[in-house]
Short mmCIF file of C-alpha atoms in Angstrom, two decimals:
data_model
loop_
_atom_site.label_atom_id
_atom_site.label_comp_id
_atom_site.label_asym_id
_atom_site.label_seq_id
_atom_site.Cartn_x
_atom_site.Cartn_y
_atom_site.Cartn_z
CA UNK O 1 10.64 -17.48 -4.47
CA UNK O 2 10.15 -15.05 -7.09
CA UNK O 3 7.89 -12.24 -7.01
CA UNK O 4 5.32 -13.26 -8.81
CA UNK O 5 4.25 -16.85 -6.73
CA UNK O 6 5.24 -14.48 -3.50
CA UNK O 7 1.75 -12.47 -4.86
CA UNK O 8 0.04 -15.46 -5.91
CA UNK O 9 0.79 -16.99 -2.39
CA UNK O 10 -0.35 -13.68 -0.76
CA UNK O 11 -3.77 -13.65 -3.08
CA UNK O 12 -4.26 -16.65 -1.71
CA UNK O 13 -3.92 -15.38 1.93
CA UNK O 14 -5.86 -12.48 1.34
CA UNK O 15 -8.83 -14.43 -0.37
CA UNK O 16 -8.72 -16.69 2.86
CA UNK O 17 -8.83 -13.21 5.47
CA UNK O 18 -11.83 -11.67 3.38
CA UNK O 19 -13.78 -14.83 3.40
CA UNK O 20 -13.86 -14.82 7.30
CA UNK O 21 -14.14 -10.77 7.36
CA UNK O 22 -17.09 -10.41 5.06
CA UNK O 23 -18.70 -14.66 5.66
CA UNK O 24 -19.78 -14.44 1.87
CA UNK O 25 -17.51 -15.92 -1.13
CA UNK O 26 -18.70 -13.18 -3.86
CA UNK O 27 -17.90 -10.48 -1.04
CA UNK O 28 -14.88 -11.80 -0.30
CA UNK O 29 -13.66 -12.03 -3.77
CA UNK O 30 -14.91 -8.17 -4.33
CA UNK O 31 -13.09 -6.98 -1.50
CA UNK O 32 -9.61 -9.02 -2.68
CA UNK O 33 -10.67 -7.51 -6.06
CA UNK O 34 -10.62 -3.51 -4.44
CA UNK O 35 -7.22 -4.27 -2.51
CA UNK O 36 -5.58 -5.25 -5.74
CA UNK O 37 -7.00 -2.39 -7.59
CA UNK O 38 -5.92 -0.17 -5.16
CA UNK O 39 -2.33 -1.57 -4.43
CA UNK O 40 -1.75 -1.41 -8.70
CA UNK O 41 -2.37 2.68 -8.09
CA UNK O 42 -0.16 2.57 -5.11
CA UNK O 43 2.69 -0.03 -6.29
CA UNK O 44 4.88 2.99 -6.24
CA UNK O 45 4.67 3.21 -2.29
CA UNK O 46 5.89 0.08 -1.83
CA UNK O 47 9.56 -0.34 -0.70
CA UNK O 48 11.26 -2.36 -1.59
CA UNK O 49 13.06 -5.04 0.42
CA UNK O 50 10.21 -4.67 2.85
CA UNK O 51 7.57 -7.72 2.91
CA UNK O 52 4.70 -7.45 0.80
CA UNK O 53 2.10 -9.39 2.70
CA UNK O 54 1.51 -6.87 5.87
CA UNK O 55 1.51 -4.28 2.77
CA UNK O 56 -1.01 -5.76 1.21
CA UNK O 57 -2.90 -7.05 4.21
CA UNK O 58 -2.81 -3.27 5.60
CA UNK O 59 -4.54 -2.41 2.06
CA UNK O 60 -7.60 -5.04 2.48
CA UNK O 61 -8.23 -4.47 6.31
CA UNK O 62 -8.38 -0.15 5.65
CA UNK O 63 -10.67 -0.99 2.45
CA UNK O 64 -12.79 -3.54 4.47
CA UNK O 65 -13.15 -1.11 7.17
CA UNK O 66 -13.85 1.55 4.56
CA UNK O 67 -16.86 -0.81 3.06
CA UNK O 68 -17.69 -1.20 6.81
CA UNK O 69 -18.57 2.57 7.20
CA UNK O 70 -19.95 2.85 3.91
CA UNK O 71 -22.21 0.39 4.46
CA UNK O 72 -22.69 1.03 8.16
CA UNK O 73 -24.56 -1.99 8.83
CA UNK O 74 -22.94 -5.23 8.29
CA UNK O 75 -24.69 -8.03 5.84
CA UNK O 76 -26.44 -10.23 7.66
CA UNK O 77 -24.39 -13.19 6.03
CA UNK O 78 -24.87 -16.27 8.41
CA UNK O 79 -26.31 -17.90 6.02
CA UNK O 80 -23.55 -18.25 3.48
CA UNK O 81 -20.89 -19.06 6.17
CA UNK O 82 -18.41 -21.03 4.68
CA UNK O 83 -17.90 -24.43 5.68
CA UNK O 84 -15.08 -25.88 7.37
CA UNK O 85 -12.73 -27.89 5.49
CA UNK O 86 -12.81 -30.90 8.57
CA UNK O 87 -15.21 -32.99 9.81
CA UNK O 88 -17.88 -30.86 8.24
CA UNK O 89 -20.96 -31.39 10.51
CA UNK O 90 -23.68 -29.83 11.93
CA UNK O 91 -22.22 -29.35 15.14
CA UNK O 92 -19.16 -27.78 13.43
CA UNK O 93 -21.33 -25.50 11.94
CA UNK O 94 -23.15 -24.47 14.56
CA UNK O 95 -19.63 -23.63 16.65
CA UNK O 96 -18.15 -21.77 13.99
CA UNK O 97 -21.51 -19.73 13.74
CA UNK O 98 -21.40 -19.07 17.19
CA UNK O 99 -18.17 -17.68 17.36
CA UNK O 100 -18.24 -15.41 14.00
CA UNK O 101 -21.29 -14.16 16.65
CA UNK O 102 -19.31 -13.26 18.97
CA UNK O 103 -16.89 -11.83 17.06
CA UNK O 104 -19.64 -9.81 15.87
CA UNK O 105 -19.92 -8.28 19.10
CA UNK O 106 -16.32 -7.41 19.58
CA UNK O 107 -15.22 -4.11 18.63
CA UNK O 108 -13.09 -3.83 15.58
CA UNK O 109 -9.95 -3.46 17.27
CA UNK O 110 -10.32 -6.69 18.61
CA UNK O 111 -11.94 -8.52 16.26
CA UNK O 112 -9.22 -8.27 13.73
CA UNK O 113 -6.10 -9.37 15.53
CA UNK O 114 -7.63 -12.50 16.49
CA UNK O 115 -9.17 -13.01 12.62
CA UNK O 116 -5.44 -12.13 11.56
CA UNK O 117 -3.65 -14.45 14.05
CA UNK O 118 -6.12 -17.07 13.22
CA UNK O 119 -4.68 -17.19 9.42
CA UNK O 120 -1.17 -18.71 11.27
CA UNK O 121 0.52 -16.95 8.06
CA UNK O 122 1.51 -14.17 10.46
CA UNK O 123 3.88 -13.37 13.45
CA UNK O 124 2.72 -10.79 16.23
CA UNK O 125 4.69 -7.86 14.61
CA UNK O 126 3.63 -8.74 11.28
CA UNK O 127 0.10 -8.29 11.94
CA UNK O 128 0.91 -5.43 14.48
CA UNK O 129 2.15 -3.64 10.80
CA UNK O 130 -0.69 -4.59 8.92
CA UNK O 131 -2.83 -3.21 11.43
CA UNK O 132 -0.84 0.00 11.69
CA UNK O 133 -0.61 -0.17 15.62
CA UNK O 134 2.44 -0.79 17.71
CA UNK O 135 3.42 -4.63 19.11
CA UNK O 136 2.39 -3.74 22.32
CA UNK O 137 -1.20 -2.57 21.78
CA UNK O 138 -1.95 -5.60 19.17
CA UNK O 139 -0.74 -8.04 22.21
CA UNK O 140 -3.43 -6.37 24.49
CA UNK O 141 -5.88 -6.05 22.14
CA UNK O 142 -5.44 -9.57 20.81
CA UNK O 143 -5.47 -10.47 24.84
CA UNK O 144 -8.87 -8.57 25.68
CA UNK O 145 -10.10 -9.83 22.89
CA UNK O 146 -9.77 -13.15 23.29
CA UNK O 147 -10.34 -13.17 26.90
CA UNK O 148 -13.90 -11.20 25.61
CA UNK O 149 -14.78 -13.82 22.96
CA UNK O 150 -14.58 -16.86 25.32
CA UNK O 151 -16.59 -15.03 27.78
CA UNK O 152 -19.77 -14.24 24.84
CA UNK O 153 -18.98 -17.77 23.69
CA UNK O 154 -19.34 -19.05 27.22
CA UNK O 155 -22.89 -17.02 27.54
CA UNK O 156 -24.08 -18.69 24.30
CA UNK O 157 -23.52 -22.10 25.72
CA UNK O 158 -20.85 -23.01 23.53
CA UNK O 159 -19.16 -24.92 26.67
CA UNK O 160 -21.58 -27.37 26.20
CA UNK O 161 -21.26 -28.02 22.98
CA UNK O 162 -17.43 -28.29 22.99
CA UNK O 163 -17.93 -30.68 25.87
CA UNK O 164 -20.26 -32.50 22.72
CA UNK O 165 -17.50 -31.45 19.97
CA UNK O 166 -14.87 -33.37 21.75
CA UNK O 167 -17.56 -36.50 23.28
CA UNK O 168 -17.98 -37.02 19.23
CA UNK O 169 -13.92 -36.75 18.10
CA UNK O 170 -13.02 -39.29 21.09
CA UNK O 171 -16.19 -41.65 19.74
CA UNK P 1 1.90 -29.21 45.83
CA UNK P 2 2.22 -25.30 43.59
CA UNK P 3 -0.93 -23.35 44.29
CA UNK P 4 -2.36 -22.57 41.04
CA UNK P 5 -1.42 -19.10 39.33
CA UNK P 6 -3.59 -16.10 40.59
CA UNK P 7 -3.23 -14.37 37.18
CA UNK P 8 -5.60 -13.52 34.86
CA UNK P 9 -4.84 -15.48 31.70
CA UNK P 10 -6.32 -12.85 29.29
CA UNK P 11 -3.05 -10.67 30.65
CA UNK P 12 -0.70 -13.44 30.73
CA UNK P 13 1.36 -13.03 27.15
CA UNK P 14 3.11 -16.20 27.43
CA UNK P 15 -0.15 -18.32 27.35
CA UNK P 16 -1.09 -16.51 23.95
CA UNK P 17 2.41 -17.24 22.60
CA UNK P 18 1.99 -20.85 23.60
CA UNK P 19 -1.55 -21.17 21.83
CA UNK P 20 0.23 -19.05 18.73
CA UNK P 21 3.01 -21.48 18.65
CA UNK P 22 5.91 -18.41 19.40
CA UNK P 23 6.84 -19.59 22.36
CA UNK P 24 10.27 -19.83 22.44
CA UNK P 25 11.74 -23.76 23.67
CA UNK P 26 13.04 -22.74 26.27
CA UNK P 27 9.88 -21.40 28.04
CA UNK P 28 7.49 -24.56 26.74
CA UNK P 29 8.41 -26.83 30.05
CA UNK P 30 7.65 -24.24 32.21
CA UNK P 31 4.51 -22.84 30.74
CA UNK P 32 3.31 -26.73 30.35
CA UNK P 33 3.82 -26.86 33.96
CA UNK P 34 1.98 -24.21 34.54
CA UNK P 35 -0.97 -25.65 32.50
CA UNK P 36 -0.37 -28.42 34.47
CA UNK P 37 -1.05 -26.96 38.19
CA UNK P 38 -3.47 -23.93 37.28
CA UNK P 39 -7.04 -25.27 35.59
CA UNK P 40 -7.88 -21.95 34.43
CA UNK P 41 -5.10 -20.95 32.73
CA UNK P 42 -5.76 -24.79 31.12
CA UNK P 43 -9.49 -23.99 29.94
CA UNK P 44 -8.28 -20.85 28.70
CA UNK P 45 -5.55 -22.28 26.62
CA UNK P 46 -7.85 -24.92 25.13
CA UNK P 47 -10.50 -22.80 24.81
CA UNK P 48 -8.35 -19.98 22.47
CA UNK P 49 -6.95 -22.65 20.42
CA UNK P 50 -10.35 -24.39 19.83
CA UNK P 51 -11.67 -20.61 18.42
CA UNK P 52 -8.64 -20.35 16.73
CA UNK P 53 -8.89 -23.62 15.19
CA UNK P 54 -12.42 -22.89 14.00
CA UNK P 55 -11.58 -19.71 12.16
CA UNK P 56 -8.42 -21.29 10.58
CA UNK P 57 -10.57 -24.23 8.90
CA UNK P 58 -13.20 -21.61 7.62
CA UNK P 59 -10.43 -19.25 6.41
CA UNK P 60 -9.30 -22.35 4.71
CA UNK P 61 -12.27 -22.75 2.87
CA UNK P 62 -11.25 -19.99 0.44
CA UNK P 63 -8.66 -22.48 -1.15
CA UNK P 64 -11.81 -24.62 -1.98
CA UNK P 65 -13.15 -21.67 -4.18
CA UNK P 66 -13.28 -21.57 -8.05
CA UNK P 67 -10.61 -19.36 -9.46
CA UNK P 68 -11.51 -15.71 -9.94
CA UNK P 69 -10.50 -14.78 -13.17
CA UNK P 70 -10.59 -10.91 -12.63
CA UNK P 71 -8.68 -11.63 -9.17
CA UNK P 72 -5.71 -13.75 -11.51
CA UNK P 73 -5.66 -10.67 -13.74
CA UNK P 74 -5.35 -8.39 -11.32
CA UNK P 75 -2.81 -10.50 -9.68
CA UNK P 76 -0.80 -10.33 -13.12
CA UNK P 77 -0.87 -6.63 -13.49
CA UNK P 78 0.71 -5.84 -9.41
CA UNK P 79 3.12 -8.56 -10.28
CA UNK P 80 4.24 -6.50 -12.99
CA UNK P 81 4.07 -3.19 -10.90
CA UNK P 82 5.77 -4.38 -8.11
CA UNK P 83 9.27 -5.41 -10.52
CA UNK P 84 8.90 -2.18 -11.90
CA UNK P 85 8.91 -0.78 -8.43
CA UNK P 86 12.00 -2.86 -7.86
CA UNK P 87 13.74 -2.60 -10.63
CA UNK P 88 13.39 1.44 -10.43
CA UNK P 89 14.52 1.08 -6.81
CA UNK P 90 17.22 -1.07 -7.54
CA UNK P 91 18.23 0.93 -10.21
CA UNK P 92 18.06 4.60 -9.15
CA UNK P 93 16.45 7.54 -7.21
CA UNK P 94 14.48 9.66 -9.31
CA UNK P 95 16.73 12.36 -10.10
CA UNK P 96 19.04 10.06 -11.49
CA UNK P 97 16.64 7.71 -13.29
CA UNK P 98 17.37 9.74 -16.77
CA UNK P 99 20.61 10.07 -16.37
CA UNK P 100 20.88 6.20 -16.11
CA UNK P 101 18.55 5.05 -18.83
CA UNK P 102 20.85 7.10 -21.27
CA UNK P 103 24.34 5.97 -19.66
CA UNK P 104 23.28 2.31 -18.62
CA UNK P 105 22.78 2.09 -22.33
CA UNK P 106 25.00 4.19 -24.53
CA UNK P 107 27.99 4.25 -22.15
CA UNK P 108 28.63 1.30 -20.08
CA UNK P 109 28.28 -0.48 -23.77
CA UNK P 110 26.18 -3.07 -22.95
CA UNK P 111 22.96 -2.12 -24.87
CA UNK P 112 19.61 -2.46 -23.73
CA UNK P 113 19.48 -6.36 -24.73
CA UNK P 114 22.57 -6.94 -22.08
CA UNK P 115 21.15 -4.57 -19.48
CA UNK P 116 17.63 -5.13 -19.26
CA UNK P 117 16.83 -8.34 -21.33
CA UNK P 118 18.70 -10.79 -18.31
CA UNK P 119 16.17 -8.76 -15.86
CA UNK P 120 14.97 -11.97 -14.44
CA UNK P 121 18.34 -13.14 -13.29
CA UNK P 122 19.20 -9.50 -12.02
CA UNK P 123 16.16 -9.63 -9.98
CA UNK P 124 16.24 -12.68 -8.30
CA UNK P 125 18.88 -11.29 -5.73
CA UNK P 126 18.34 -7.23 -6.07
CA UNK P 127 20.93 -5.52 -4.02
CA UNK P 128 19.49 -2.75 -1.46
CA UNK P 129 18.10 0.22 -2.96
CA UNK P 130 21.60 2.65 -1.93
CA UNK P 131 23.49 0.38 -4.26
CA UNK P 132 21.61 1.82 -7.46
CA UNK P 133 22.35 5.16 -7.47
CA UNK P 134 26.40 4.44 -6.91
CA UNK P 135 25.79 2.25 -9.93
CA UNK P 136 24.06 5.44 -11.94
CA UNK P 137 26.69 7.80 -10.49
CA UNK P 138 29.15 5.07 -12.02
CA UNK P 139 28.06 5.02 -15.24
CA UNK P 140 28.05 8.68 -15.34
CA UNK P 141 31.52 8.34 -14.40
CA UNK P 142 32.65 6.30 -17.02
CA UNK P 143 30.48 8.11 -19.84
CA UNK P 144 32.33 10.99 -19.10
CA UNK P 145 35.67 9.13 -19.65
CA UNK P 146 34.72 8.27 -23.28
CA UNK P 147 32.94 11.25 -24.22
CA UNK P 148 35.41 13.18 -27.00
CA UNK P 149 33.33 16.61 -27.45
CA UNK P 150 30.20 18.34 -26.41
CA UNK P 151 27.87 20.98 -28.63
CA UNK P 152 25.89 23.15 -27.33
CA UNK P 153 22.72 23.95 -29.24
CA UNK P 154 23.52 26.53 -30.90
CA UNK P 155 26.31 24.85 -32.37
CA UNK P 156 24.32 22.10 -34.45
CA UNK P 157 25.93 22.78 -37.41
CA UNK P 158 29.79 22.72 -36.07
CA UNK P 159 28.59 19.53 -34.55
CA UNK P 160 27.49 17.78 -37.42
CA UNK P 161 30.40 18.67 -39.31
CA UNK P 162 32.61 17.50 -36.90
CA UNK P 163 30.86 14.20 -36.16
CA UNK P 164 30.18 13.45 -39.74
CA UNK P 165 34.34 13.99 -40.13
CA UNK P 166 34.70 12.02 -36.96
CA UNK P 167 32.14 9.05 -37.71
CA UNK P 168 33.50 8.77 -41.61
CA UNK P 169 29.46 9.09 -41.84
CA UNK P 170 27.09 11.62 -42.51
CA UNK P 171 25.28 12.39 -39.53
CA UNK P 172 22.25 14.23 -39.54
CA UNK P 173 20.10 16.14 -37.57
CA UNK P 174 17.09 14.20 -35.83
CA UNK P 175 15.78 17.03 -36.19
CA UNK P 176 12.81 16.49 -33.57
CA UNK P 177 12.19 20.39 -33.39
CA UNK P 178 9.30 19.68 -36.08
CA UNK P 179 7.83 18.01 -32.84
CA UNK P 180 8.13 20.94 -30.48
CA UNK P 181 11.40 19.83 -28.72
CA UNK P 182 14.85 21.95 -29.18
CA UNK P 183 18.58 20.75 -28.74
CA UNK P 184 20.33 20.98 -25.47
CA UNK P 185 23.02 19.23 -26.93
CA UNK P 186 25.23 16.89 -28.94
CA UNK P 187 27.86 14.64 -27.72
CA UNK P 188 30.53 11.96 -29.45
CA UNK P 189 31.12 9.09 -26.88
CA UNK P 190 33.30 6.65 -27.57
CA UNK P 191 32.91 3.23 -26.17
CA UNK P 192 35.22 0.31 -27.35
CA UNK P 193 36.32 2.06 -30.18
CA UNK P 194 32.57 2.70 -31.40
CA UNK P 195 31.91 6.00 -31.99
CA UNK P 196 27.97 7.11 -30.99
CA UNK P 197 26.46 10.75 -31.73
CA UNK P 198 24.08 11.53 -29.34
CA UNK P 199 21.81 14.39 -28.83
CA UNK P 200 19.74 15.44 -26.02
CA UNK P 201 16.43 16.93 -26.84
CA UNK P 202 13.51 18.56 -24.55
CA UNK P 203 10.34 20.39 -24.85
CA UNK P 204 8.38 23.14 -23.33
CA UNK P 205 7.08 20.71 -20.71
CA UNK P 206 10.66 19.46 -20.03
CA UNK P 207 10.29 16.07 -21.09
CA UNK P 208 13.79 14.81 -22.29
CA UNK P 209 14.38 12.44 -25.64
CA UNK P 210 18.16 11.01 -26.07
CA UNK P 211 18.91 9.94 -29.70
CA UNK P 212 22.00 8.04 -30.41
CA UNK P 213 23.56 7.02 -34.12
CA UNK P 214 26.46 4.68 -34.81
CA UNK P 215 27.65 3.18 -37.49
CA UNK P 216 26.39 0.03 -38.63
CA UNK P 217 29.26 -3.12 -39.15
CA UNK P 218 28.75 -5.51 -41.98
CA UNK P 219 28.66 -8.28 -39.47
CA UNK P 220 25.80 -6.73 -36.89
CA UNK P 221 22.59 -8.22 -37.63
CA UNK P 222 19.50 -5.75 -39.63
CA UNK P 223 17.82 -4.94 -36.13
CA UNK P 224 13.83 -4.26 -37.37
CA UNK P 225 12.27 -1.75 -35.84
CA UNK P 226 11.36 -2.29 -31.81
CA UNK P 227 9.63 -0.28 -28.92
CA UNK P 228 10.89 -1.45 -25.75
CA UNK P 229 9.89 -0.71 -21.96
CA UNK P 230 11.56 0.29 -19.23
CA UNK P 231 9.89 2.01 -15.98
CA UNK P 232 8.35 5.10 -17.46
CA UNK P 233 10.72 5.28 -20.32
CA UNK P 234 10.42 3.77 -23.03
CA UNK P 235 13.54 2.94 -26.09
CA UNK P 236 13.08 2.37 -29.88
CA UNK P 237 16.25 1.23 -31.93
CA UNK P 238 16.30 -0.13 -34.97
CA UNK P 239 19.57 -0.22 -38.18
CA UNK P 240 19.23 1.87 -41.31
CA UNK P 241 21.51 1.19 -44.35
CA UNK P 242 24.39 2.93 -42.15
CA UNK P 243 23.93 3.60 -38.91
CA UNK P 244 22.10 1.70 -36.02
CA UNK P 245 19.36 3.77 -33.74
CA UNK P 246 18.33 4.26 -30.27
CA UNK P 247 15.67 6.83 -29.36
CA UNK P 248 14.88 6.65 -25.44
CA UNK P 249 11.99 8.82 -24.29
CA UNK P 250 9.05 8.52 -21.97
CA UNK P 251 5.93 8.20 -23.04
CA UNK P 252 4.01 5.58 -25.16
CA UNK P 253 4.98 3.30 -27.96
CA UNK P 254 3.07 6.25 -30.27
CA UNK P 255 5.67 9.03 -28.96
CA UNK P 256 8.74 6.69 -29.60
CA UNK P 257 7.20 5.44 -32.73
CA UNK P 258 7.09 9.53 -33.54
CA UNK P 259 10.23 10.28 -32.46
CA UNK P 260 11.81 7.40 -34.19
CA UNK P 261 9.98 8.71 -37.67
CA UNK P 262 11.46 12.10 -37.11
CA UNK P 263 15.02 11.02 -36.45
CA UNK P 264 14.91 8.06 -39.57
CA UNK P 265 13.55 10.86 -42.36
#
């Protein structure tokens, strides 16, 4: 693969992180927009032979969490939630709304391992790297947090509706 | 009967590496026994994967969105960065990226065309970065084997003698001091049985210009005028009625195009 459809694949991966960091397309697009601004001025700190995807990943999540503090408060963008690609429904909807919820609540250090993990373009010690934190402590934190996200989910009331979810895929 | 595990699933890292799909084969029987015999560990499992599921098809959703011009620009520009970055790794550290620029193409006699023009091939399978400066320190090497004589700067007008004598051509001075940069020297190098006069030039701020003259053959092509990049540097050449140029510098096209006036006058 050469280098230049191993960045197009990783745009593409990045695009697909922000949109379920920030839950708004233009946001999204801004934030990819800032990491590749900022990796141009730092191309030169690259090695390499090392792989570019935690390197650029690394440069989105400290520029999201940069926007994060700037802004202090996070948009309230439920509204523009993007829409699952599947069996787009109502119910769907409402799941996936539910759960970017209660990701809401979780603190950052859990929240991201389970958005990054989520991606499946990543193994453990990739997105370990692109979170700048040892195996070991993305493992727990990726545990607690999704041991902390079922249990919010599970106080919403999504049980019942994946009891629904799956009445309505078996119908 | 197996009792059902007593651990919490939230600690159990081979349940997250099943959900992940890491588990290694050898583990998936027993783990899907597990699953089997301990409820808990079962919701759990299903429950992670259906999150994780959920996320996944709304990450997905950015394929679905229009292109982003600014983002494929962008895009363009790192991909270019990032060679650069490889090629200059590949290549060289940066104490020895000079040095190489002028050897790499005055010594090892391949010209810039040979060197740098098949980049694409070269970079599809880039050795590790230690193997560039051995290359550099090479080059050097071999330079020095078919360098005949070295001027100092103070000796500009033994050396032009000499080279004109030498080169059965009259070589003059590029003189490039009208631009605020003095001699450090002037070399003959030899490389298969082409003569080249080249002078090394720098200025107060210690950036370095290397000029090079050889004679032009009958049968080598009129090469027009050209700027070309590499990393930070940057190389004109072009042929006059007798000799054939190279000017290597850093800087912008302006500088070389400024240099290359100077040295053609």
């Amino acid at each position: 693969m050469t280098l230049k459809s191993e960045l197009h694949s990783h745009v593409g991966s990045l695009r697909r992180y922000a949109l379920v960091l920030t839950r708004d397309p233009v946001a999204a697009d801004d934030l990819v927009q800032e990491t590749l601004v900022k990796a141009i001025a730092k191309a030169d700190t690259f090695q390499p032979g090392t792989d570019l995807r935690p390197w650029l990943f690394r440069i989105l999540h400290n520029t999201h969490v940069s926007d994060l503090r700037r802004a202090r408060t996070r948009n309230d963008a439920a509204a523009d939630l993007p829409e699952p690609l599947a069996r787009e429904c109502q119910h769907t909807q409402l799941e996936l709304k539910q759960v970017l919820g209660a990701l809401d609540q979780l603190p950052e250090a859990q929240r991201l391992p389970i958005i990054l993990i989520a991606l499946r373009e990543m193994s453990y010690t990739e997105a370990a790297r692109t979170l700048d934190v040892p195996l070991g402590t993305f493992m727990s934190r990726l545990a607690r947090g999704r041991a902390a996200l079922r249990g919010i989910v599970q106080g919403m009331g999504s049980g019942k509706l994946s009891l629904l979810k799956r009445k309505g895929e078996e119908s | 009967m197996n009792p059902p595990d007593r651990r919490d699933p939230a600690d159990d890292m081979e349940l997250m590496a099943y959900v992940d799909g890491t588990l290694p084969p050898e583990d998936m029987a027993r783990v899907e026994a597990r699953l089997a015999r301990d409820p808990e560990a079962r919701d759990s499992v299903a429950q992670w994967r259906h999150f994780d599921n959920l996320l996944h098809e709304s990450a997905r959703s950015a394929d679905t969105l229009p292109p982003n011009l600014k983002i494929a620009a962008l895009e363009r520009q790192l991909a270019a960065r990032l060679e650069r970055r490889r090629m200059r790794a590949f290549l060289l550290g940066p104490r020895l990226r000079q040095l190489a620029a002028s050897v790499a193409i005055f010594a090892a006699g391949w010209g810039a065309h040979a060197f740098y023009g098949t980049g694409s091939s070269m970079m599809a399978e880039l050795p590790p970065g230690f193997v560039g400066p051995t290359l550099a320190g090479h080059y050097a090497y071999v330079h020095a084997a078919h360098q005949r004589a070295e001027f100092g700067g103070d000796q500009m007008t033994e050396a032009l003698a000499w080279l004109s004598n030498e080169m059965q051509q009259r070589i003059e001075s590029p003189r490039l001091e009208r631009l605020g940069y003095e001699i450090d020297s002037a070399r003959l190098v030899v490389v298969d049985n082409e003569p080249y006069a080249i002078f090394y030039y720098r200025n107060a701020e210690d950036e370095r210009v290397t000029v090079s003259m050889t004679p032009r053959r009958a049968t080598q092509p009129d090469y027009v005028f050209r700027v070309a990049r590499f990393e930070d540097d940057r190389m004109a050449y072009w042929s006059g009625d007798q000799l054939n140029y190279t000017v290597v510098a850093s800087g912008g096209a302006d500088t070389l195009t400024s240099l290359a006036a100077a040295v053609q006058e």
